[in-house]
């Protein structure tokens, strides 16, 4: 889950329902981030994976260690450092995040943990980014009653229908449909 959800209550909900959690700790969470950053990461083995596609190369390096005793987080079993290095058009960006998970080393070895985190970002990119960027949802002026929830449902339905129709680029699909109809769907959904 995103850093927003890195809270004890979220961990209790996840483990209480019989599941495991993987929570992200970013630099905005100063004390937890500093504690995790201070671990002896240089001496911990690395698992690296590089993917190419969409005009970029992404290398993910993950290091995982059993949770230190001083990390007081509900049901925490492992902590990890994930370094993402993305190169696009000759420009390289690096992001380091730390993870806390309730999954033990047998359930989530480093490579699987990295896959779980990447899967989360795929969801983020396939839905949330489309809602934020393509539909400009954050600037919607619909704020009262059930209307925001209804509009979110309509946007999700439009995204789902376009994906079922074989579209990968939702913005391009909306432009295509806007040119070929009298009432563009994107005007309705960005209201």
Coordinates of C-alpha atoms in Angstrom, one line a residue:
X1 CA 0.0 0.0 0.0
X2 CA 1.0 3.6 -0.4
X3 CA 2.7 5.5 2.4
X4 CA -0.6 7.1 3.2
X5 CA -1.7 3.7 4.6
X6 CA 1.4 3.0 6.6
X7 CA -0.3 3.1 9.9
X8 CA -0.8 0.6 12.7
X9 CA -4.6 0.6 12.2
X10 CA -4.1 -0.6 8.6
X11 CA -1.7 -3.3 9.7
X12 CA -4.2 -4.5 12.3
X13 CA -7.0 -4.6 9.7
X14 CA -5.0 -6.5 7.2
X15 CA -3.6 -9.1 9.6
X16 CA -6.9 -9.3 11.5
X17 CA -8.6 -10.4 8.2
X18 CA -6.0 -13.2 7.8
X19 CA -3.9 -11.4 5.2
X20 CA -0.5 -9.9 5.0
X21 CA 0.4 -6.3 4.3
X22 CA 3.2 -4.6 2.5
X23 CA 3.4 -0.9 3.5
X24 CA 5.6 1.8 2.0
X25 CA 7.7 4.1 4.1
X26 CA 8.8 7.2 2.2
X27 CA 10.9 10.2 3.2
X28 CA 7.8 12.2 4.3
X29 CA 7.6 9.8 7.3
X30 CA 10.7 11.2 8.8
X31 CA 11.4 9.1 11.9
X32 CA 10.4 5.7 10.4
X33 CA 12.3 6.5 7.2
X34 CA 15.4 7.5 9.1
X35 CA 15.4 4.4 11.2
X36 CA 15.0 2.1 8.2
X37 CA 17.6 4.0 6.2
X38 CA 20.1 3.5 9.0
X39 CA 20.1 -0.3 8.7
X40 CA 23.3 -1.8 7.3
X41 CA 21.9 -2.2 3.8
X42 CA 25.4 -2.5 2.3
X43 CA 25.9 -6.0 3.9
X44 CA 22.5 -7.4 2.8
X45 CA 22.2 -9.4 -0.4
X46 CA 20.5 -7.9 -3.4
X47 CA 17.9 -9.1 -5.8
X48 CA 17.8 -7.1 -9.1
X49 CA 15.4 -7.1 -12.0
X50 CA 15.4 -4.9 -15.1
X51 CA 12.4 -4.4 -17.3
X52 CA 12.3 -2.7 -20.7
X53 CA 9.3 -1.3 -22.4
X54 CA 7.3 1.9 -23.2
X55 CA 10.5 3.7 -24.1
X56 CA 12.1 3.2 -20.7
X57 CA 14.4 0.9 -18.7
X58 CA 13.5 0.3 -15.1
X59 CA 15.8 -1.5 -12.7
X60 CA 14.5 -2.6 -9.3
X61 CA 16.9 -3.6 -6.6
X62 CA 15.5 -5.0 -3.4
X63 CA 17.2 -5.9 -0.2
X64 CA 15.2 -7.7 2.6
X65 CA 16.0 -8.4 6.2
X66 CA 14.1 -9.7 9.2
X67 CA 12.5 -6.9 11.1
X68 CA 14.8 -5.4 13.8
X69 CA 13.4 -5.6 17.4
X70 CA 13.2 -1.8 17.6
X71 CA 10.6 -1.6 14.7
X72 CA 7.4 -1.5 16.6
X73 CA 4.9 -2.2 13.9
X74 CA 1.9 -4.6 14.3
X75 CA 2.9 -8.1 13.1
X76 CA 5.9 -6.8 11.1
X77 CA 8.1 -9.6 10.0
X78 CA 10.5 -8.1 7.4
X79 CA 11.7 -4.7 6.2
X80 CA 13.0 -4.0 2.7
X81 CA 14.8 -1.3 0.7
X82 CA 13.6 -0.9 -2.8
X83 CA 15.6 1.2 -5.2
X84 CA 14.0 2.0 -8.6
X85 CA 16.2 3.4 -11.3
X86 CA 14.3 4.5 -14.4
X87 CA 16.0 5.6 -17.6
X88 CA 13.9 7.3 -20.2
X89 CA 15.3 9.2 -23.2
X90 CA 18.7 9.3 -21.6
X91 CA 17.4 10.8 -18.3
X92 CA 17.8 8.7 -15.2
X93 CA 15.7 9.0 -12.0
X94 CA 16.3 7.1 -8.8
X95 CA 13.8 6.6 -6.0
X96 CA 14.4 4.7 -2.8
X97 CA 11.5 3.5 -0.6
X98 CA 11.5 1.3 2.4
X99 CA 8.9 -1.4 3.0
X100 CA 7.5 -3.1 6.1
X101 CA 5.7 -6.4 5.6
X102 CA 3.9 -8.9 7.8
X103 CA 4.9 -11.7 5.4
X104 CA 7.8 -13.8 6.5
X105 CA 10.8 -14.8 4.4
X106 CA 9.2 -18.1 3.4
X107 CA 6.0 -16.4 2.2
X108 CA 7.7 -13.4 0.6
X109 CA 11.3 -13.9 -0.4
X110 CA 12.9 -10.7 -1.9
X111 CA 12.0 -11.4 -5.6
X112 CA 8.3 -12.1 -4.7
X113 CA 8.2 -9.0 -2.5
X114 CA 9.5 -6.9 -5.4
X115 CA 6.8 -8.4 -7.7
X116 CA 4.1 -7.5 -5.2
X117 CA 5.3 -3.9 -5.1
X118 CA 5.5 -3.7 -8.8
X119 CA 1.9 -5.1 -9.1
X120 CA 0.7 -2.4 -6.9
X121 CA 2.3 0.3 -9.1
X122 CA 0.6 -1.3 -12.2
X123 CA -2.7 -0.9 -10.5
X124 CA -1.8 2.7 -9.6
X125 CA -0.8 3.5 -13.1
X126 CA -3.7 1.7 -14.8
X127 CA -6.5 3.2 -12.7
X128 CA -5.5 6.0 -10.3
X129 CA -3.2 7.8 -12.7
X130 CA -5.9 7.7 -15.5
X131 CA -8.5 9.1 -13.1
X132 CA -6.1 11.8 -11.9
X133 CA -4.6 12.8 -15.2
X134 CA -7.0 11.9 -18.0
X135 CA -10.2 12.7 -16.2
X136 CA -8.6 15.5 -14.1
X137 CA -10.6 14.1 -11.1
X138 CA -8.8 16.2 -8.5
X139 CA -10.3 19.4 -10.0
X140 CA -13.8 18.1 -10.2
X141 CA -16.3 20.6 -8.7
X142 CA -18.7 17.9 -7.7
X143 CA -18.4 17.8 -4.0
X144 CA -21.8 17.2 -2.3
X145 CA -24.0 14.3 -1.4
X146 CA -23.4 11.0 -3.3
X147 CA -22.4 12.8 -6.5
X148 CA -18.6 12.4 -6.1
X149 CA -19.0 8.7 -5.5
X150 CA -21.4 8.4 -8.5
X151 CA -19.0 10.3 -10.8
X152 CA -16.1 8.1 -9.6
X153 CA -18.2 5.0 -10.5
X154 CA -19.0 6.4 -13.9
X155 CA -15.3 7.2 -14.6
X156 CA -14.3 3.7 -13.5
X157 CA -17.0 2.2 -15.7
X158 CA -15.8 4.2 -18.7
X159 CA -12.2 3.1 -18.1
X160 CA -13.3 -0.6 -17.8
X161 CA -15.4 -0.4 -20.9
X162 CA -12.5 1.1 -22.9
X163 CA -10.1 -1.5 -21.6
X164 CA -12.6 -4.3 -22.5
X165 CA -12.8 -2.8 -26.0
X166 CA -9.0 -3.3 -26.2
X167 CA -7.7 0.2 -25.5
X168 CA -4.5 0.5 -23.5
X169 CA -4.2 4.3 -23.7
X170 CA -7.4 5.7 -22.2
X171 CA -6.7 9.3 -23.1
X172 CA -6.2 8.4 -26.8
X173 CA -9.3 6.2 -26.7
X174 CA -11.4 9.2 -25.4
X175 CA -10.0 11.5 -28.1
X176 CA -10.9 8.8 -30.7
X177 CA -14.4 8.4 -29.4
X178 CA -14.8 12.2 -29.1
X179 CA -14.1 12.6 -32.8
X180 CA -16.5 9.9 -33.7
X181 CA -19.6 10.9 -31.7
X182 CA -21.9 13.8 -31.2
X183 CA -21.5 13.8 -27.4
X184 CA -18.0 13.2 -26.3
X185 CA -17.8 10.9 -23.2
X186 CA -14.8 12.8 -21.8
X187 CA -16.8 16.0 -21.5
X188 CA -19.4 14.2 -19.4
X189 CA -16.9 12.5 -17.2
X190 CA -14.7 15.5 -16.5
X191 CA -17.6 17.6 -15.2

